[in-house]
Amino acid sequence: QLYELDGDPKRKEFLDDLFSFMQKRGTPVNRIPIMAKQVLDLFMLYVLVTEKGGLVEVINKKLWREITKGLNLPTSITSAAFTLRTQYMKYLYPYECEKRGLSSPNELQAAIDSNRREGRRQSFGGSLFAYSPGGAHGMLSSPKLPVPSLGLAASTNGSSVPPAPKIKKEEDSAIPITVPGRLPVSLAGHPVVAA
């Protein structure tokens, strides 16, 4: 399939060379990578990345959007940079090192680590809605208002309900905390319905 993407004679030469190189190093290309429901053009990906100075340069200069456009992939794919980098590392980076020597695996690792750190800083510092594993229950907790102030009367159906615990605020004003659980509640003039 990769051979049929266009009639460029360099494509066949490149693919033959790439596949024999990968076979010799013990990592044959058995499956053609797919991206956005189409065959990922390894020839064009290699040409575009090496034109920009190789994988390490593309990572450091964040040129994946240009690569994505060059491959005619939808720019709406949010994971394009990660996916292209992963596929390039798997199928093309060893070949780039062998043929072009544009960078070393150590430089690649440094670029990936630097990119990760930057990504983390950005997502934690810049995100208004950062996910915090322990914070979800805080957003879902019951309102801290006493039920009677809402005009609701709590009916206990004869069972005793312990008083709500009080928490002292700095100014020593007590705020009632609602006890989690389901209590039957009635609105004025409506029958009691157990929740």
Short mmCIF file of C-alpha atoms in Angstrom, two decimals:
data_model
loop_
_atom_site.label_atom_id
_atom_site.label_comp_id
_atom_site.label_asym_id
_atom_site.label_seq_id
_atom_site.Cartn_x
_atom_site.Cartn_y
_atom_site.Cartn_z
CA GLN A 1 0.00 0.00 0.00
CA LEU A 2 2.81 2.41 0.85
CA TYR A 3 4.30 1.85 -2.61
CA GLU A 4 1.05 2.89 -4.31
CA LEU A 5 0.61 6.31 -2.64
CA ASP A 6 2.29 8.09 -5.57
CA GLY A 7 4.55 7.41 -8.54
CA ASP A 8 7.70 8.99 -7.08
CA PRO A 9 10.60 6.64 -7.95
CA LYS A 10 12.36 7.74 -4.74
CA ARG A 11 9.45 6.25 -2.76
CA LYS A 12 10.13 2.68 -3.95
CA GLU A 13 13.88 3.09 -3.44
CA PHE A 14 13.35 4.51 0.08
CA LEU A 15 10.81 1.87 1.15
CA ASP A 16 12.94 -1.03 -0.16
CA ASP A 17 15.94 0.37 1.69
CA LEU A 18 13.96 1.05 4.90
CA PHE A 19 12.35 -2.40 4.98
CA SER A 20 15.64 -4.22 4.34
CA PHE A 21 17.41 -2.06 6.98
CA MET A 22 14.71 -2.79 9.58
CA GLN A 23 14.79 -6.51 8.69
CA LYS A 24 18.59 -6.65 9.15
CA ARG A 25 18.46 -5.00 12.56
CA GLY A 26 15.83 -7.52 13.72
CA THR A 27 12.84 -5.15 13.81
CA PRO A 28 11.03 -5.88 10.54
CA VAL A 29 8.07 -3.71 9.54
CA ASN A 30 5.29 -6.29 9.60
CA ARG A 31 2.37 -3.89 9.85
CA ILE A 32 1.94 -0.61 8.06
CA PRO A 33 1.03 2.05 10.61
CA ILE A 34 -2.41 3.67 10.28
CA MET A 35 -3.27 7.20 11.34
CA ALA A 36 -6.62 8.98 10.96
CA LYS A 37 -8.02 5.83 9.28
CA GLN A 38 -5.44 5.99 6.49
CA VAL A 39 -2.03 4.48 5.85
CA LEU A 40 0.69 6.58 7.48
CA ASP A 41 3.00 7.59 4.63
CA LEU A 42 6.40 6.65 6.07
CA PHE A 43 8.20 8.02 3.01
CA MET A 44 6.65 11.51 3.30
CA LEU A 45 6.98 11.48 7.10
CA TYR A 46 10.70 10.75 6.76
CA VAL A 47 11.20 13.39 4.06
CA LEU A 48 9.32 16.08 6.04
CA VAL A 49 11.10 15.35 9.34
CA THR A 50 14.60 15.12 7.85
CA GLU A 51 14.02 18.34 5.83
CA LYS A 52 13.43 20.10 9.16
CA GLY A 53 16.65 18.74 10.67
CA GLY A 54 15.52 15.36 11.98
CA LEU A 55 13.38 14.06 14.83
CA VAL A 56 15.18 15.87 17.67
CA GLU A 57 14.83 19.24 15.88
CA VAL A 58 11.13 18.64 15.19
CA ILE A 59 10.53 17.80 18.87
CA ASN A 60 12.59 20.73 20.20
CA LYS A 61 11.07 23.27 17.82
CA LYS A 62 7.56 21.79 18.09
CA LEU A 63 7.12 21.44 14.34
CA TRP A 64 4.58 18.59 14.43
CA ARG A 65 1.71 20.77 13.20
CA GLU A 66 3.67 21.50 10.01
CA ILE A 67 4.46 17.80 9.61
CA THR A 68 0.76 16.96 10.14
CA LYS A 69 -0.22 19.44 7.40
CA GLY A 70 2.51 18.12 5.10
CA LEU A 71 1.04 14.63 5.45
CA ASN A 72 -2.47 15.97 4.70
CA LEU A 73 -3.71 14.72 8.06
CA PRO A 74 -6.53 16.60 9.79
CA THR A 75 -5.02 19.21 12.13
CA SER A 76 -7.92 18.53 14.49
CA ILE A 77 -6.21 15.34 15.70
CA THR A 78 -5.06 16.44 19.14
CA SER A 79 -2.72 13.48 19.60
CA ALA A 80 -1.04 13.94 16.20
CA ALA A 81 2.31 15.09 17.60
CA PHE A 82 2.54 12.19 20.06
CA THR A 83 1.38 9.60 17.52
CA LEU A 84 3.69 10.81 14.75
CA ARG A 85 6.64 10.97 17.15
CA THR A 86 5.93 7.44 18.41
CA GLN A 87 5.55 6.01 14.89
CA TYR A 88 8.66 7.85 13.69
CA MET A 89 10.68 6.51 16.62
CA LYS A 90 9.47 2.98 15.95
CA TYR A 91 9.76 2.83 12.17
CA LEU A 92 12.10 5.61 11.03
CA TYR A 93 14.41 6.93 13.75
CA PRO A 94 16.93 4.04 13.62
CA TYR A 95 17.06 4.56 9.83
CA GLU A 96 17.55 8.33 10.26
CA CYS A 97 20.45 7.69 12.68
CA GLU A 98 22.07 5.21 10.29
CA LYS A 99 21.63 7.17 7.06
CA ARG A 100 21.69 10.81 8.12
CA GLY A 101 23.22 10.89 11.62
CA LEU A 102 21.14 13.98 12.49
CA SER A 103 21.04 13.15 16.20
CA SER A 104 21.88 10.48 18.76
CA PRO A 105 19.48 8.44 20.92
CA ASN A 106 20.74 10.41 23.96
CA GLU A 107 19.79 13.70 22.31
CA LEU A 108 16.40 12.22 21.46
CA GLN A 109 15.81 11.19 25.09
CA ALA A 110 16.81 14.67 26.29
CA ALA A 111 14.39 16.27 23.81
CA ILE A 112 11.54 13.99 24.93
CA ASP A 113 12.25 14.64 28.62
CA SER A 114 12.42 18.39 28.08
CA ASN A 115 9.19 18.32 26.09
CA ARG A 116 7.47 16.31 28.85
CA ARG A 117 8.53 18.71 31.59
CA GLU A 118 7.30 21.65 29.55
CA GLY A 119 4.00 19.89 28.87
CA ARG A 120 3.49 19.27 32.58
CA ARG A 121 4.23 22.87 33.52
CA GLN A 122 1.79 24.06 30.92
CA SER A 123 -1.02 21.72 31.90
CA PHE A 124 -0.79 22.33 35.64
CA GLY A 125 -0.01 26.04 35.56
CA GLY A 126 -2.18 27.09 32.67
CA SER A 127 -5.24 24.92 33.02
CA LEU A 128 -8.25 26.41 34.69
CA PHE A 129 -9.86 23.01 35.11
CA ALA A 130 -6.89 20.91 36.17
CA TYR A 131 -7.93 17.47 37.36
CA SER A 132 -7.06 16.77 40.96
CA PRO A 133 -7.66 13.17 42.07
CA GLY A 134 -8.62 14.16 45.62
CA GLY A 135 -10.68 17.19 44.64
CA ALA A 136 -13.61 15.50 42.93
CA HIS A 137 -15.48 14.74 46.16
CA GLY A 138 -15.28 18.40 47.18
CA MET A 139 -17.26 19.45 44.14
CA LEU A 140 -19.90 16.81 44.75
CA SER A 141 -20.40 17.32 48.48
CA SER A 142 -23.71 18.50 49.87
CA PRO A 143 -24.37 22.21 50.35
CA LYS A 144 -23.34 23.47 53.78
CA LEU A 145 -26.68 25.15 54.51
CA PRO A 146 -29.06 24.02 57.24
CA VAL A 147 -32.16 22.41 55.73
CA PRO A 148 -34.72 24.64 57.52
CA SER A 149 -33.17 27.79 56.02
CA LEU A 150 -34.13 26.46 52.60
CA GLY A 151 -37.76 26.31 53.63
CA LEU A 152 -37.70 22.52 53.82
CA ALA A 153 -38.81 20.47 56.77
CA ALA A 154 -36.94 17.24 57.41
CA SER A 155 -39.21 14.38 58.35
CA THR A 156 -37.62 11.49 60.22
CA ASN A 157 -40.46 8.94 60.05
CA GLY A 158 -40.05 8.34 63.76
CA SER A 159 -36.36 7.44 63.57
CA SER A 160 -33.87 9.53 65.42
CA VAL A 161 -31.33 11.49 63.42
CA PRO A 162 -28.14 12.55 65.18
CA PRO A 163 -27.54 16.28 65.18
CA ALA A 164 -25.30 17.57 62.41
CA PRO A 165 -21.68 17.97 63.51
CA LYS A 166 -20.47 21.56 63.83
CA ILE A 167 -17.21 22.88 62.43
CA LYS A 168 -15.68 25.96 63.98
CA LYS A 169 -14.59 28.66 61.57
CA GLU A 170 -11.89 31.17 62.45
CA GLU A 171 -14.47 33.73 63.50
CA ASP A 172 -16.05 31.08 65.79
CA SER A 173 -19.31 30.92 63.86
CA ALA A 174 -20.61 27.35 63.65
CA ILE A 175 -21.62 25.99 60.25
CA PRO A 176 -23.83 22.91 60.20
CA ILE A 177 -22.61 20.08 57.98
CA THR A 178 -25.19 17.92 56.28
CA VAL A 179 -24.80 14.23 57.00
CA PRO A 180 -24.48 12.21 53.80
CA GLY A 181 -27.32 9.78 53.22
CA ARG A 182 -30.87 9.99 52.03
CA LEU A 183 -33.46 11.52 54.30
CA PRO A 184 -37.11 11.85 53.41
CA VAL A 185 -37.87 15.52 52.87
CA SER A 186 -41.20 17.25 52.47
CA LEU A 187 -41.99 20.62 51.00
CA ALA A 188 -44.76 22.64 52.60
CA GLY A 189 -48.12 21.27 51.44
CA HIS A 190 -46.70 18.14 49.74
CA PRO A 191 -46.68 14.56 51.02
CA VAL A 192 -43.45 13.03 52.35
CA VAL A 193 -41.64 10.90 49.76
CA ALA A 194 -38.59 8.82 50.70
CA ALA A 195 -35.69 9.55 48.37
#
